[in-house]
Short mmCIF file of C-alpha atoms in Angstrom, two decimals:
data_model
loop_
_atom_site.label_atom_id
_atom_site.label_comp_id
_atom_site.label_asym_id
_atom_site.label_seq_id
_atom_site.Cartn_x
_atom_site.Cartn_y
_atom_site.Cartn_z
CA UNK A 1 13.77 9.23 -7.18
CA UNK A 2 12.13 10.33 -9.79
CA UNK A 3 14.93 13.74 -10.70
CA UNK A 4 17.42 11.51 -9.87
CA UNK A 5 16.63 9.71 -13.29
CA UNK A 6 15.52 12.82 -14.71
CA UNK A 7 18.52 14.14 -13.81
CA UNK A 8 20.97 10.65 -15.13
CA UNK A 9 18.51 11.53 -18.25
CA UNK A 10 19.34 14.72 -18.89
CA UNK A 11 23.12 13.90 -18.15
CA UNK A 12 23.34 10.87 -20.01
CA UNK A 13 21.69 13.35 -23.35
CA UNK A 14 24.40 16.30 -23.06
CA UNK A 15 26.66 14.33 -23.59
CA UNK A 16 25.89 12.52 -26.48
CA UNK A 17 24.97 16.00 -28.14
CA UNK A 18 28.81 17.10 -26.93
CA UNK A 19 30.01 13.40 -29.08
CA UNK A 20 28.60 14.62 -31.70
CA UNK A 21 29.02 18.41 -31.56
CA UNK A 22 32.45 16.13 -32.85
CA UNK A 23 31.22 14.06 -34.76
CA UNK A 24 29.23 16.61 -36.87
CA UNK A 25 32.62 17.51 -38.79
CA UNK A 26 33.33 14.06 -39.80
CA UNK A 27 29.92 14.44 -40.83
CA UNK A 28 29.93 16.13 -43.50
CA UNK A 29 33.65 16.18 -44.62
CA UNK A 30 34.61 19.02 -46.32
CA UNK A 31 34.06 21.24 -49.04
CA UNK A 32 31.31 24.80 -48.45
CA UNK A 33 29.63 23.32 -47.42
CA UNK A 34 31.62 22.49 -43.75
CA UNK A 35 32.79 26.09 -44.03
CA UNK A 36 28.84 27.67 -44.60
CA UNK A 37 28.09 26.28 -41.30
CA UNK A 38 30.87 25.67 -39.08
CA UNK A 39 29.44 26.32 -35.52
CA UNK A 40 26.81 24.25 -36.16
CA UNK A 41 26.16 21.33 -35.56
CA UNK A 42 22.36 20.26 -35.28
CA UNK A 43 21.00 17.64 -37.06
CA UNK A 44 19.41 19.79 -40.66
CA UNK A 45 23.26 22.21 -40.47
CA UNK A 46 24.43 18.69 -41.05
CA UNK A 47 22.30 17.71 -43.71
CA UNK A 48 22.25 21.13 -45.19
CA UNK A 49 26.45 20.75 -45.21
CA UNK A 50 26.45 17.75 -46.55
CA UNK A 51 24.69 18.11 -49.57
CA UNK A 52 26.41 21.91 -50.93
CA UNK A 53 29.26 19.57 -50.19
CA UNK A 54 27.61 16.98 -51.99
CA UNK A 55 26.68 19.61 -55.22
CA UNK A 56 28.78 21.18 -57.93
CA UNK A 57 31.34 18.98 -57.38
CA UNK A 58 32.50 20.99 -55.01
CA UNK A 59 33.73 17.88 -52.35
CA UNK A 60 35.37 17.26 -55.02
CA UNK A 61 37.60 19.98 -56.20
CA UNK A 62 39.26 21.07 -52.77
CA UNK A 63 39.47 17.41 -52.48
CA UNK A 64 42.06 17.67 -55.66
CA UNK A 65 43.36 21.33 -54.74
CA UNK A 66 43.76 20.86 -50.72
CA UNK A 67 41.34 23.74 -50.58
CA UNK A 68 38.28 24.81 -49.24
CA UNK A 69 39.73 23.06 -45.82
CA UNK A 70 40.29 19.53 -48.04
CA UNK A 71 43.92 17.81 -47.19
CA UNK A 72 45.09 16.67 -50.84
CA UNK A 73 45.52 12.99 -51.21
CA UNK A 74 49.07 13.01 -51.65
CA UNK A 75 49.45 9.68 -53.01
CA UNK A 76 48.03 10.23 -56.17
CA UNK A 77 50.72 11.69 -58.20
CA UNK A 78 52.93 8.96 -57.06
CA UNK A 79 50.45 5.48 -57.00
CA UNK A 80 50.36 7.43 -60.63
CA UNK A 81 54.28 7.66 -60.56
CA UNK A 82 54.05 4.03 -59.35
CA UNK A 83 52.30 2.15 -62.36
CA UNK A 84 54.30 3.62 -65.29
CA UNK A 85 57.42 2.85 -63.43
CA UNK A 86 56.54 -0.44 -62.99
CA UNK A 87 54.73 -0.34 -66.40
CA UNK A 88 57.76 0.83 -68.06
CA UNK A 89 60.01 -0.97 -65.93
CA UNK A 90 59.05 -4.31 -65.95
CA UNK A 91 61.12 -6.82 -66.82
CA UNK A 92 64.24 -4.70 -65.43
CA UNK A 93 62.37 -4.71 -62.29
CA UNK A 94 62.08 -8.59 -62.19
CA UNK A 95 65.92 -8.97 -62.78
CA UNK A 96 67.08 -5.98 -59.30
CA UNK A 97 63.89 -8.19 -57.68
CA UNK A 98 65.10 -11.28 -58.15
CA UNK A 99 67.97 -10.77 -57.48
CA UNK A 100 67.53 -8.93 -54.51
CA UNK A 101 69.04 -5.44 -54.86
CA UNK A 102 69.39 -2.51 -58.18
CA UNK A 103 68.21 0.17 -59.10
CA UNK A 104 65.43 -0.61 -60.25
CA UNK A 105 64.39 -1.96 -56.73
CA UNK A 106 65.63 1.60 -55.42
CA UNK A 107 63.84 3.20 -58.02
CA UNK A 108 60.58 1.57 -56.56
CA UNK A 109 61.69 2.15 -52.43
CA UNK A 110 61.61 5.96 -53.43
CA UNK A 111 58.07 5.83 -55.12
CA UNK A 112 56.73 3.53 -52.20
CA UNK A 113 58.31 5.68 -50.09
CA UNK A 114 59.51 3.42 -47.40
CA UNK A 115 62.65 5.33 -45.48
CA UNK A 116 66.18 4.04 -46.96
CA UNK A 117 66.38 2.34 -42.99
CA UNK A 118 63.65 0.01 -43.68
CA UNK A 119 64.11 -0.63 -47.81
CA UNK A 120 66.83 -3.50 -46.99
CA UNK A 121 63.91 -5.76 -45.25
CA UNK A 122 61.73 -4.90 -48.57
CA UNK A 123 64.72 -5.88 -50.44
CA UNK A 124 64.52 -9.32 -48.75
CA UNK A 125 60.22 -10.04 -48.39
CA UNK A 126 60.27 -9.11 -52.31
CA UNK A 127 62.81 -11.69 -53.33
CA UNK A 128 62.12 -13.55 -51.09
CA UNK A 129 58.15 -13.51 -52.84
CA UNK A 130 59.54 -12.67 -56.26
CA UNK A 131 57.34 -16.09 -57.95
CA UNK A 132 54.35 -14.51 -55.72
CA UNK A 133 55.12 -11.18 -57.49
CA UNK A 134 56.03 -12.77 -61.18
CA UNK A 135 53.57 -15.16 -60.87
CA UNK A 136 53.75 -15.54 -65.09
CA UNK A 137 54.97 -15.14 -67.62
CA UNK A 138 52.67 -12.72 -68.87
CA UNK A 139 51.95 -11.02 -65.77
CA UNK A 140 50.81 -7.08 -66.62
CA UNK A 141 52.34 -4.59 -63.69
CA UNK A 142 48.70 -3.42 -62.23
CA UNK A 143 49.05 -7.87 -60.88
CA UNK A 144 52.78 -7.09 -59.52
CA UNK A 145 51.77 -4.32 -58.23
CA UNK A 146 48.65 -5.40 -56.55
CA UNK A 147 50.66 -9.15 -55.65
CA UNK A 148 53.26 -6.34 -54.61
CA UNK A 149 51.07 -4.33 -52.52
CA UNK A 150 49.55 -8.33 -50.94
CA UNK A 151 53.23 -9.08 -49.48
CA UNK A 152 53.47 -5.73 -48.12
CA UNK A 153 50.30 -6.14 -46.66
CA UNK A 154 50.84 -10.03 -46.07
CA UNK A 155 53.00 -8.01 -42.62
#
């Protein structure tokens, strides 16, 4: 009976180590530490990899440059363009949004990366929620963007 329990515990340990090996990469993220300690899944290796990744800003460099086995975030540039577009075109965007069509609304959809076939639904939703998006005369472009995000995330 003790052997069966011992075998059960050993099987659980093997399964846990296998799961840990897959989780090691997600624990340490990307960066020079992950490259140096690649294939080593022990706790000490993960700690060293995470420490190296956090040292000297190499993980930040990897994320922003798309190197060191990091993926470059494509939304940073788009978000910045979106901020500038809405900030520079508040009045024209409000007019287009209130009527549910127009070139400023189309540009907004492009910057939001909405597929062409889904844009009519987007325009209708923004038009229906116009008073929630442009909630006051003093609304800022950041408020408008936050309100658009809230409307779109509501489903």
